[in-house]
Amino acid sequence: MRETAAVDLHLHSLASDGRLSPAELVRHAASRGVRHLALTDHDTTAGVAEAAEAAVAAGVGFVAGIELSAAWRGRGIHVLGLSIDPDAVALRAGIGRLHGFRLERAERIATRLEAARAPGRAALKAVLAMTALPTRTHFARALVDLGAARDASEAFDRLLRRGRPGYVASEWPEVAEVTGWIVAAGGAAVLAHPLRYALSNGARRELAREFREAGGRGVEVATGGASAAQVAEAATLATRTGLEGSAGSDFHDPAIAWNPPGRLAKLPPSIRPVWASPPFPRDFGCS
Ligand code: MN
Ligand code: MN
Ligand code: MN
């Protein structure tokens, strides 16, 4: 369980809220023993070309990816697109809409933080200096830099989380629509970190079934920091809803110890790996 897995299909770079450039990320993952990877930044493929080039140099397998923001029954849900064509028209149009949502949401978060006497305007200014594509992680970092929170997790718990003053209800496009963009881009759609959503088991299965009907291929079964019981639970979800399995650490930052690239459980033998068939290259995942 703690040896490095060869396949890690959920990694972030500076193109979204990761800490490493795309090339540094690929070298970091390769140095840890990852042999096949995907770059999956939030709502952007801006880092993909640089990562692909670094992967060739490092001799590791690479597919273009993205982690798209979506909504289901009013909850924020993340859908991974793996082995996508980043230039596909439907995907580009969808990403454009998500960028609009992100900028608008950042404005609203800032306004709400100000109303709660937190430095929302200053945080927004800092966030927009960090990125063209604001995430809540960027807000958390800005609030820490401004002395409004001790660390990022406190910023989330006190200010940014659902039920907190800076929370803005997500108005992302529906899961089925976002999944359609990935399918249109020739990619495999994977439901990210399925146990992280505050849903009952029954609702989680309904989400997974609707996702599959919309063209979804898999669900993340091996995730960063997951216990054996959590891997088993996600595997059961995959089996009961007819989805394949994926593996991804959700790595963002070398200073965060719990989810380095490749620290992942093996997929249970009953689970078919999403990377074993097209659109993944033929030898993907074989070391
Ligand atoms: Mn993130
Ligand atoms: Mn996510
Ligand atoms: Mn992620």
XYZ file of C-alpha atoms and ligand atoms in Angstrom:
290
model
C 0.000 0.000 0.000
C 2.786 2.463 0.737
C 5.076 1.569 -2.142
C 4.861 3.998 -5.051
C 2.179 3.167 -7.586
C 3.213 3.272 -11.235
C 0.072 5.125 -12.300
C -1.086 8.498 -10.922
C -3.845 10.204 -12.896
C -4.666 13.167 -10.646
C -1.959 15.821 -10.256
C -2.000 19.636 -10.065
C 0.550 22.219 -11.229
C 0.983 25.994 -11.044
C -1.413 26.217 -13.992
C -4.110 25.849 -11.312
C -3.539 25.599 -7.552
C -0.491 23.338 -7.456
C 2.903 24.579 -6.267
C 5.180 23.136 -8.986
C 5.457 24.148 -12.626
C 4.151 21.457 -14.993
C 7.711 20.354 -15.863
C 8.809 20.307 -12.198
C 5.703 18.299 -11.336
C 6.484 15.646 -13.958
C 10.104 15.376 -12.779
C 8.989 15.208 -9.137
C 6.501 12.415 -9.860
C 9.012 10.511 -12.013
C 11.682 10.771 -9.306
C 9.245 9.156 -6.877
C 8.708 6.201 -9.225
C 5.516 7.210 -11.039
C 5.750 5.814 -14.593
C 2.424 6.912 -16.113
C 0.659 10.135 -15.257
C -1.906 12.760 -16.188
C -1.856 16.478 -15.429
C -5.338 17.402 -14.155
C -5.458 21.090 -13.277
C -8.756 22.685 -12.257
C -10.655 23.902 -15.336
C -7.551 24.471 -17.442
C -5.224 22.630 -19.794
C -2.695 25.487 -19.836
C 0.049 23.275 -18.347
C -0.447 20.255 -20.578
C 2.006 21.080 -23.387
C 4.866 21.773 -20.948
C 4.087 18.620 -18.956
C 3.939 16.478 -22.115
C 7.378 17.688 -23.172
C 8.825 17.047 -19.702
C 7.293 13.559 -19.707
C 9.114 12.675 -22.945
C 12.385 13.918 -21.440
C 11.779 11.954 -18.213
C 10.742 8.806 -20.092
C 7.330 8.507 -18.441
C 3.936 7.913 -20.026
C 1.665 10.942 -20.163
C -1.912 11.792 -21.075
C -3.504 15.236 -21.139
C -6.088 15.755 -18.424
C -8.272 18.244 -16.592
C -10.361 18.375 -13.399
C -13.637 20.072 -14.260
C -15.933 21.766 -11.751
C -19.541 20.606 -11.914
C -22.717 20.570 -9.839
C -25.089 17.808 -8.828
C -28.104 18.544 -6.657
C -26.479 21.817 -5.666
C -23.199 20.253 -4.558
C -19.808 20.908 -6.102
C -18.548 17.740 -7.834
C -15.245 17.216 -9.646
C -15.052 15.305 -12.912
C -11.681 14.313 -14.353
C -11.152 14.224 -18.094
C -8.291 11.875 -18.969
C -6.538 11.396 -22.297
C -8.464 14.331 -23.713
C -7.823 16.416 -26.811
C -7.223 19.798 -25.140
C -8.167 21.629 -28.343
C -11.596 20.047 -28.806
C -14.124 22.801 -29.508
C -16.798 21.623 -27.043
C -14.233 21.381 -24.253
C -12.753 24.799 -25.006
C -16.215 26.363 -24.943
C -16.992 24.664 -21.633
C -13.704 25.763 -20.085
C -14.465 29.326 -21.182
C -17.737 29.202 -19.266
C -16.022 27.811 -16.155
C -13.479 30.641 -16.250
C -16.342 33.134 -16.238
C -17.880 31.352 -13.248
C -14.565 31.363 -11.389
C -13.971 35.088 -11.803
C -17.539 35.904 -10.813
C -17.375 33.585 -7.800
C -14.082 35.174 -6.681
C -15.788 38.601 -6.680
C -18.651 37.253 -4.593
C -16.310 35.501 -2.139
C -14.445 38.805 -1.652
C -17.687 40.704 -1.024
C -18.889 38.131 1.468
C -15.570 38.067 3.323
C -15.658 41.875 3.638
C -19.176 41.674 5.091
C -17.741 39.303 7.712
C -14.907 41.792 8.464
C -12.282 39.605 6.804
C -9.914 41.225 4.241
C -11.824 40.028 1.167
C -10.800 42.832 -1.203
C -7.116 42.537 -0.334
C -7.353 38.757 -0.661
C -8.976 39.064 -4.094
C -6.240 41.409 -5.237
C -3.582 38.947 -4.066
C -5.417 36.016 -5.651
C -5.642 37.750 -9.036
C -1.922 38.498 -8.827
C -1.313 34.751 -8.294
C -3.573 33.381 -11.018
C -6.012 34.154 -13.814
C -8.109 31.240 -12.596
C -8.965 31.720 -8.931
C -9.679 28.687 -6.758
C -10.673 28.689 -3.097
C -7.194 27.314 -2.347
C -5.778 30.583 -3.698
C -8.092 32.505 -1.358
C -6.968 30.363 1.573
C -3.308 31.127 0.808
C -4.009 34.848 0.411
C -5.869 34.957 3.736
C -2.898 33.282 5.421
C -0.486 35.783 3.823
C -2.688 38.639 5.076
C -2.645 37.259 8.599
C -6.386 36.527 8.552
C -5.834 32.800 9.117
C -3.120 30.678 10.686
C -2.941 28.210 7.804
C -4.936 27.181 4.762
C -7.006 24.600 6.576
C -8.042 27.149 9.213
C -8.956 29.585 6.423
C -11.276 26.952 4.962
C -12.757 25.903 8.290
C -13.448 29.398 9.557
C -14.103 31.399 6.388
C -14.442 29.474 3.117
C -16.229 26.199 3.754
C -19.956 25.609 3.169
C -21.789 27.306 6.043
C -18.978 29.849 6.568
C -19.125 33.579 5.703
C -17.043 33.382 2.516
C -18.909 30.423 1.057
C -20.662 30.961 -2.248
C -23.067 28.242 -3.393
C -21.699 26.669 -6.559
C -23.444 27.408 -9.814
C -21.302 25.118 -11.898
C -22.773 23.358 -14.944
C -24.397 20.011 -14.228
C -22.272 16.851 -14.005
C -23.967 15.351 -17.079
C -23.151 18.382 -19.210
C -19.518 18.599 -18.099
C -19.119 14.853 -18.703
C -20.373 15.450 -22.244
C -17.553 17.927 -22.903
C -14.995 15.281 -21.930
C -16.616 12.670 -24.138
C -16.660 15.195 -27.001
C -12.929 15.748 -26.432
C -12.320 11.999 -26.872
C -11.451 11.529 -23.198
C -12.336 9.111 -20.425
C -14.484 10.843 -17.773
C -13.756 9.826 -14.173
C -15.645 10.896 -11.046
C -12.953 12.340 -8.743
C -12.571 11.430 -5.036
C -16.128 10.029 -4.676
C -16.075 9.807 -0.873
C -15.230 13.481 -0.399
C -18.767 14.698 -1.169
C -21.208 15.048 1.703
C -23.716 12.591 0.246
C -25.453 9.526 1.669
C -24.341 6.206 0.176
C -27.623 6.026 -1.723
C -27.203 9.513 -3.198
C -23.586 8.729 -4.070
C -24.731 5.701 -6.072
C -27.364 7.792 -7.838
C -24.688 10.341 -8.730
C -22.415 7.572 -10.051
C -25.240 6.023 -12.109
C -26.280 9.357 -13.623
C -22.630 10.032 -14.367
C -22.297 6.707 -16.180
C -25.473 7.342 -18.177
C -23.985 10.689 -19.257
C -20.924 8.872 -20.634
C -18.786 8.577 -17.485
C -16.282 5.720 -17.606
C -14.784 5.417 -14.152
C -14.513 6.517 -10.575
C -11.387 7.157 -8.517
C -10.976 4.050 -6.375
C -7.408 4.640 -5.143
C -7.090 8.216 -3.870
C -4.362 10.059 -1.960
C -4.484 9.411 1.769
C -7.296 6.841 1.521
C -7.496 4.063 4.129
C -7.950 0.449 3.034
C -11.599 0.716 4.099
C -12.109 3.803 1.937
C -10.543 2.097 -1.084
C -12.874 -0.864 -0.516
C -15.868 1.475 -0.254
C -14.996 3.271 -3.482
C -14.442 -0.116 -5.170
C -17.907 -1.219 -4.082
C -19.339 1.974 -5.550
C -17.583 1.236 -8.864
C -18.807 -2.350 -8.940
C -22.394 -1.512 -8.074
C -22.659 1.271 -10.627
C -20.795 -0.377 -13.506
C -17.852 2.010 -13.517
C -14.157 1.251 -14.012
C -11.534 2.349 -11.497
C -8.891 5.062 -11.553
C -6.006 5.990 -9.276
C -4.874 9.508 -8.399
C -3.136 11.238 -5.512
C -4.576 14.776 -6.020
C -1.061 16.025 -5.322
C -0.713 19.841 -5.091
C 2.271 20.736 -2.965
C 5.524 19.007 -1.914
C 5.142 20.617 1.544
C 1.941 18.654 2.125
C 2.944 15.211 3.338
C -0.174 13.081 3.041
C -0.597 12.760 -0.726
C 2.710 12.741 -2.605
C 2.576 11.558 -6.242
C 2.129 7.807 -6.471
C 1.355 7.112 -2.814
C -1.705 5.073 -3.671
C -3.238 1.710 -2.927
C -3.366 -0.859 -5.721
C -6.732 -1.217 -7.431
C -8.529 -4.311 -6.121
C -8.366 -7.171 -8.672
C -12.133 -6.968 -9.221
C -11.803 -3.426 -10.588
C -11.010 -2.812 -14.246
C -8.457 0.023 -14.583
C -9.781 2.871 -16.704
C -6.344 3.166 -18.336
C -6.417 -0.418 -19.718
C -8.321 0.576 -22.867
C -8.671 3.517 -25.293
C -8.484 6.486 -25.265
C -5.343 5.585 -23.291
C -2.313 4.549 -25.355
C -1.860 0.808 -25.713
C 0.963 0.341 -23.220
C -0.262 2.868 -20.688
C 0.002 1.552 -17.154
C 2.281 -1.363 -18.086
C 5.675 -0.875 -16.468
Mn -6.999 21.957 -5.944
Mn -11.043 17.767 -6.624
Mn -7.705 17.706 -7.657
